[in-house]
Coordinates of C-alpha atoms in Angstrom, one line a residue:
X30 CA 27.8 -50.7 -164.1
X31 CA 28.9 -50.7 -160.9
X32 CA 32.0 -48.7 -159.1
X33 CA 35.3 -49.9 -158.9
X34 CA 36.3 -51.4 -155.3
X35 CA 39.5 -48.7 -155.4
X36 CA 38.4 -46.3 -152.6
X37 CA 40.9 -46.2 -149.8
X38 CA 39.6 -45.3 -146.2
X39 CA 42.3 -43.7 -143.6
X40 CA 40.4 -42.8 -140.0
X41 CA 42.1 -40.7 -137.4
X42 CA 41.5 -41.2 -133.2
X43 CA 41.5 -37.9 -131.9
X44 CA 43.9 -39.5 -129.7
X45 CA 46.6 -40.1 -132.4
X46 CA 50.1 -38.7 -132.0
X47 CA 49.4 -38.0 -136.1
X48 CA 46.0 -36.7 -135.6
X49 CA 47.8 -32.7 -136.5
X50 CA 50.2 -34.7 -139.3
X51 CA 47.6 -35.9 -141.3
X52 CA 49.3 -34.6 -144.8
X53 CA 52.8 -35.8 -144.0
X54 CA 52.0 -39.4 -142.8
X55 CA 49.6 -39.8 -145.6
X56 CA 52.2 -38.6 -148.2
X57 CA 54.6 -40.8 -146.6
X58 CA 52.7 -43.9 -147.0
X59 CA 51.6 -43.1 -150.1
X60 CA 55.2 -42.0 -151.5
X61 CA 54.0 -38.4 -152.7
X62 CA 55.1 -35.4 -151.1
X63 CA 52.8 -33.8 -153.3
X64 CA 49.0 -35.3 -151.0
X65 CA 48.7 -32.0 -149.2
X66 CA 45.0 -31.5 -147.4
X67 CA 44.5 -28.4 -148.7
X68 CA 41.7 -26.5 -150.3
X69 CA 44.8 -25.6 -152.8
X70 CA 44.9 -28.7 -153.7
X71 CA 43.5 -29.6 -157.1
X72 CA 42.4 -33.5 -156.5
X73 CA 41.3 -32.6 -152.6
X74 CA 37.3 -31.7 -152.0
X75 CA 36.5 -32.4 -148.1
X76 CA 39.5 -34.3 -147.5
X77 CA 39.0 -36.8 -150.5
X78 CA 41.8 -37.5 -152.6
X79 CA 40.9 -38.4 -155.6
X80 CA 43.4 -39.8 -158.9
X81 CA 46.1 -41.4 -156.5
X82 CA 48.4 -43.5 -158.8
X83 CA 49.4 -47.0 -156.5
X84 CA 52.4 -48.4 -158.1
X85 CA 54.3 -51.8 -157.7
X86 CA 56.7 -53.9 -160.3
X87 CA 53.8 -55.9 -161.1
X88 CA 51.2 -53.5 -161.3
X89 CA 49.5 -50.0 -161.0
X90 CA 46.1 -48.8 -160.0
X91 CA 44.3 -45.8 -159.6
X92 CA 42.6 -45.1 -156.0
X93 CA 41.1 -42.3 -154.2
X94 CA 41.7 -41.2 -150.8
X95 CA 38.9 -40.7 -148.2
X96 CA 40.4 -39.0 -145.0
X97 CA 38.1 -39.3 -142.1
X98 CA 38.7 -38.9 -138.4
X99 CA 36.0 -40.0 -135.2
X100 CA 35.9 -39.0 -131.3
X101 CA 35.0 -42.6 -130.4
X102 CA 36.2 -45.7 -132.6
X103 CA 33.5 -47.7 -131.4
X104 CA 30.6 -45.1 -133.2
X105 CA 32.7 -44.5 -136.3
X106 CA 32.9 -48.3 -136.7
X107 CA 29.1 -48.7 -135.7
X108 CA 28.3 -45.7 -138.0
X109 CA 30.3 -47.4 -141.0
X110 CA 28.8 -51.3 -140.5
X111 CA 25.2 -49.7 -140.6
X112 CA 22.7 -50.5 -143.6
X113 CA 23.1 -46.2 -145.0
X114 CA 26.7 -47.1 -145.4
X115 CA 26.3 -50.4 -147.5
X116 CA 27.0 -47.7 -150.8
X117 CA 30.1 -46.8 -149.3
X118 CA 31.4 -50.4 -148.4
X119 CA 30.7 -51.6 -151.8
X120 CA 33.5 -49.3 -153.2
X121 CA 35.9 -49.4 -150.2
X122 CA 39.1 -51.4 -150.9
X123 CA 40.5 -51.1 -147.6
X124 CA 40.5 -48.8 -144.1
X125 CA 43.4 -47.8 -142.5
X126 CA 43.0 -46.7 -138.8
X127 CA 45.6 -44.4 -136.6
X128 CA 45.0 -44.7 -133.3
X129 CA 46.9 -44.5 -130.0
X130 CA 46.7 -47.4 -127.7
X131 CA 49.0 -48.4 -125.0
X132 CA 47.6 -51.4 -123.7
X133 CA 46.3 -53.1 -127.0
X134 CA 46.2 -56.7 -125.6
X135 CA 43.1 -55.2 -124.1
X136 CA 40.7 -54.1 -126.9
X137 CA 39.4 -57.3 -128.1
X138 CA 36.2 -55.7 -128.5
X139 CA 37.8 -53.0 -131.1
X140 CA 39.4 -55.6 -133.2
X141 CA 36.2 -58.1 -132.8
X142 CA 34.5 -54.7 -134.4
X143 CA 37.0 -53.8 -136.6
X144 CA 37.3 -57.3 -138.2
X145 CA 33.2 -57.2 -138.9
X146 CA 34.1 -54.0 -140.9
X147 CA 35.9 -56.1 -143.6
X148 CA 35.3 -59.5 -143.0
X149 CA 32.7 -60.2 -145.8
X150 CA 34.1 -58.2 -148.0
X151 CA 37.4 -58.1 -150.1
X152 CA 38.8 -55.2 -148.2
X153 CA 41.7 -55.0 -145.7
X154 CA 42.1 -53.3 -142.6
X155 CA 45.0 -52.3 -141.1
X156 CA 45.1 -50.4 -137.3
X157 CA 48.2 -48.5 -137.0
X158 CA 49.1 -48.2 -133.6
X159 CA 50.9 -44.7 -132.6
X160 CA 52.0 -45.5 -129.3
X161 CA 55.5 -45.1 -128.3
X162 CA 54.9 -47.8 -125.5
X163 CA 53.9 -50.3 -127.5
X164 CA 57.0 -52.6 -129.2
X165 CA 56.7 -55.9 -131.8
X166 CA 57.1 -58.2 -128.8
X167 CA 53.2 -57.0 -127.8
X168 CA 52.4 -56.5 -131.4
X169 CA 53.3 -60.4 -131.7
X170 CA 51.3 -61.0 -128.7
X171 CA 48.1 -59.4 -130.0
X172 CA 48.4 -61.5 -132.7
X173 CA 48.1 -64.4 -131.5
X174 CA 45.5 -63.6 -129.8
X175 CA 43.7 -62.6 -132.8
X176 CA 44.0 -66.0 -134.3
X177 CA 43.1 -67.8 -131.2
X178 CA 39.7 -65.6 -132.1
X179 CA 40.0 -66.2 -135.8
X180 CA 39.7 -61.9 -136.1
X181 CA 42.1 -62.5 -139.3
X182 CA 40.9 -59.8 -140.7
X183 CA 42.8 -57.2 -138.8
X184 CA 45.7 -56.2 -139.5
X185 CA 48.3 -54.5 -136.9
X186 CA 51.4 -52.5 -137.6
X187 CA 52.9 -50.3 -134.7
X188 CA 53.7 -46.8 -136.0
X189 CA 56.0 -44.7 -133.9
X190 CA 55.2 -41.2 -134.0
X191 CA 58.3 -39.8 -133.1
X192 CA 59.9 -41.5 -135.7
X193 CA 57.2 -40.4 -138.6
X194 CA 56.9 -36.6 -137.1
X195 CA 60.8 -36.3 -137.3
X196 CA 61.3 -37.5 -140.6
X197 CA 63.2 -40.6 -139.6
X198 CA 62.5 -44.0 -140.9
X199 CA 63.9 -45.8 -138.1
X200 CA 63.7 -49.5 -138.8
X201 CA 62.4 -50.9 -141.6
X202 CA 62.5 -54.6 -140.5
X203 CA 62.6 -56.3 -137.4
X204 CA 65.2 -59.3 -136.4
X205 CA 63.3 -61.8 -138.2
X206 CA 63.6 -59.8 -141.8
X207 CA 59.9 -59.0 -141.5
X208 CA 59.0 -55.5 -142.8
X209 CA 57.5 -52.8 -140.0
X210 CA 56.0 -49.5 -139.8
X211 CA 55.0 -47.5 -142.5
X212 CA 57.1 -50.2 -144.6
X213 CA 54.8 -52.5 -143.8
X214 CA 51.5 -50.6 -144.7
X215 CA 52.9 -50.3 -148.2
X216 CA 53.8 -53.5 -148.0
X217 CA 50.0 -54.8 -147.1
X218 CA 48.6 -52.5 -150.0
X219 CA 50.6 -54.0 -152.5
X220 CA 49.4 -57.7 -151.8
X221 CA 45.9 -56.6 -151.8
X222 CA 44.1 -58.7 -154.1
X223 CA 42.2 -55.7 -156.0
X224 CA 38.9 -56.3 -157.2
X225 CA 38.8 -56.5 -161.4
X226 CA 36.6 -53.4 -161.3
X227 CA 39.7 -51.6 -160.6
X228 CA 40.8 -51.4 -164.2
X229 CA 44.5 -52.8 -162.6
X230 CA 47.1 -51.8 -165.2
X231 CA 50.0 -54.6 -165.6
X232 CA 53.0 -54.7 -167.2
X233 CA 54.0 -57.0 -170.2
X234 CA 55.8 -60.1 -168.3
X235 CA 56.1 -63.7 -168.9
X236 CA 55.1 -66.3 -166.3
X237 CA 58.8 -67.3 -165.6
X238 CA 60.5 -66.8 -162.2
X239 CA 61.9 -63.3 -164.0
X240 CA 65.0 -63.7 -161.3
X241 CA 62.7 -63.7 -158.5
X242 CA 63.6 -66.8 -156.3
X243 CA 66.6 -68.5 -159.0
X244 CA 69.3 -66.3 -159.6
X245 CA 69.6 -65.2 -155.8
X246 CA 69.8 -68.4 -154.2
X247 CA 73.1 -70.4 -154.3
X248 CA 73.5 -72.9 -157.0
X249 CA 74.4 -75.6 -154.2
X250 CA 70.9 -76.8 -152.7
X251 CA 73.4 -78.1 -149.9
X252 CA 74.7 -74.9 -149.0
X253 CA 73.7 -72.9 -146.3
X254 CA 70.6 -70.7 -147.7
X255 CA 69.8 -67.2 -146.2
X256 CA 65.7 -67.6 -144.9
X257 CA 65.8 -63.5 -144.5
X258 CA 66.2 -63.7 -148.6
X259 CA 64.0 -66.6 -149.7
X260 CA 60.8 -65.0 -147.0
X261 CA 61.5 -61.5 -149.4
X262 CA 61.6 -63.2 -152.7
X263 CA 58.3 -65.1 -151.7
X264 CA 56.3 -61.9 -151.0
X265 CA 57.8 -60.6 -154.4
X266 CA 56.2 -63.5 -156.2
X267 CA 53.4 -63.5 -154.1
X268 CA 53.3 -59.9 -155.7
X269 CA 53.8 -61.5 -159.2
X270 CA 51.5 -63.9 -158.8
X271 CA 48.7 -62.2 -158.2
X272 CA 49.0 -60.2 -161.4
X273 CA 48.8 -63.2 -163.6
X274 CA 44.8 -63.1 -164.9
X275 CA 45.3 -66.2 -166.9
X276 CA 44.4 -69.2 -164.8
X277 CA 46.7 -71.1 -166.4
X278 CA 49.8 -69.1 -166.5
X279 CA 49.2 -69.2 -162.5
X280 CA 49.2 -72.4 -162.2
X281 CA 51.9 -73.1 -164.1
X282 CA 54.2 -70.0 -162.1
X283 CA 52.8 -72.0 -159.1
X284 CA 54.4 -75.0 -160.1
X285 CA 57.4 -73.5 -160.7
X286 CA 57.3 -72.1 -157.8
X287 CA 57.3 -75.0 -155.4
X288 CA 59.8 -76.8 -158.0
X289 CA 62.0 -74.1 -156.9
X290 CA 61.6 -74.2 -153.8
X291 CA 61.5 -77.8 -153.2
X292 CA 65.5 -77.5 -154.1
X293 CA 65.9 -76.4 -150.9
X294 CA 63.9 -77.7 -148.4

C-alpha cells in the first residue's frame, strides 16, 4: 500500500526576511498559533510536523509539515529532483519556497528548475517572494513571462515581510479582487487537487449551487453584475467542485454551472 501524497514541503533561503520567523509565518499560513518548532512540541521531531488538520467548507485533510531550509536554491532543488529523493517526491503534495529576491524578472533559470520539481507530478509549488521591493505590477510581469515559457507550474505570491513580522495583514486583495499574500497561499492549498490516497474527509452536500453563484447575483440578468463577486463565487465552486467523487454529480454541477452563468454573459 502505498503513502498518501499529503506531505507538505516549506524551504527557507538563508536570505529570507522570515528565515528567524519560521514558527509565526508557518502558523499564520496554516491558521494555528499553536505550530511552534520546538522540541516541546508534541507533533514536531527535526522540524516535521506531523497531524496538521487542512480545513475548507468542502473538505478536510490531514497533512504533515516538512520544514527545510538550503544556502543555495539551486543545490536544494538539484538535491530534491535526484534519483535518492524519488521516495520523498512520491509523498510530497506540494513545496512552498521563501525566498528573497529583488529582481525576479531575472531568475528564469530558478523557476525553469523549480517547475521540473513538480511538473510530472500532482504537486504544487508556490515561491513566496519576501522582498519589500518587489510589488504585483512585477509579480504580473513574471508571469507572463512564465507562460511565454510554458513554467505553469510555478506559482508566485509576493510576501511582504514587514507586514507578516508585525502582525499586520495588510491587503488581502489587490484592485482587481484577486486574493494576495499569505491569503493567497491558503487560497492555492485549498484548490489543490489532493491525491485519493489522502483519505480527504468531505462533508454531506448535494450537487446543487448550495447559494454559491444564485442567490448573490441580481435577479435581473440585465442589470449591472459585480465581476469582483462572480470571479469569488467561481473559485468557491471550483472548491466545490472538486469535492464531488461521483463523476456524475460533476458533471451535472458543471452544467449547472455554465447554465448559471450563461444568464449573464
Amino acid at each position: 500500500m502505498s503513502l498518501p501524497r499529503n506531505k507538505i514541503i516549506i524551504t527557507f533561503g538563508k536570505n529570507s526576511k522570515l528565515h528567524s520567523s519560521k514558527s509565526q509565518l508557518i502558523s499564520e499560513i496554516f491558521g494555528s498559533s499553536n505550530l511552534m518548532l520546538n522540541k516541546y512540541h508534541e507533533d514536531t521531531i527535526d522540524n516535521i510536523i506531523k497531524n496538521v488538520k487542512w480545513k475548507t467548507k468542502y473538505y478536510e485533510v490531514t497533512i504533515d509539515l516538512f520544514i527545510d531550509q538550503y544556502d543555495d536554491l539551486l543545490e536544494w532543488i538539484d538535491e530534491y529532483t535526484s534519483d535518492s529523493m524519488i521516495d520523498l517526491r512520491n509523498v510530497v503534495a506540494g513545496i512552498i519556497v521563501i525566498d528573497d529576491r529583488p529582481m525576479p524578472q531575472q531568475d528564469l533559470m530558478i523557476y525553469k528548475r523549480l517547475n521540473d520539481c513538480v511538473s510530472t507530478t500532482n504537486s504544487f509549488l508556490i515561491f513566496a517572494n519576501t522582498s519589500d521591493y518587489v510589488v504585483n505590477d512585477s509579480i504580473d510581469e513574471l508571469y507572463q513571462t512564465l507562460m511565454e515559457y510554458e513554467l505553469t507550474s510555478v506559482e508566485v505570491v509576493s510576501l511582504n515581510s514587514c507586514l507578516v513580522l508585525s502582525d499586520q495583514r495588510g491587503e488581502e486583495t489587490n484592485e482587481f479582487g484577486e486574493t494576495v499574500g499569505i491569503k493567497r497561499i491558503r487560497e492555492l492549498i485549498d484548490v489543490h487537487n489532493w491525491d485519493s490516497s489522502c483519505n480527504i474527509q468531505r462533508p454531506e452536500t448535494g450537487t446543487s449551487f448550495d447559494g454559491l453563484l444564485a442567490a448573490p447575483l441580481p435577479e435581473d440578468p440585465g442589470k449591472d453584475v459585480d465581476l469582483e463577486n462572480i470571479i469569488q463565487k467561481l473559485k468557491q465552486a471550483k472548491l466545490h467542485y472538486q469535492t464531488i467523487s461521483d463523476k456524475s454529480d460533476a458533471d451535472a454541477y458543471a452544467e449547472e454551472l455554465s447554465q448559471e452563468l450563461a444568464r449573464y454573459l
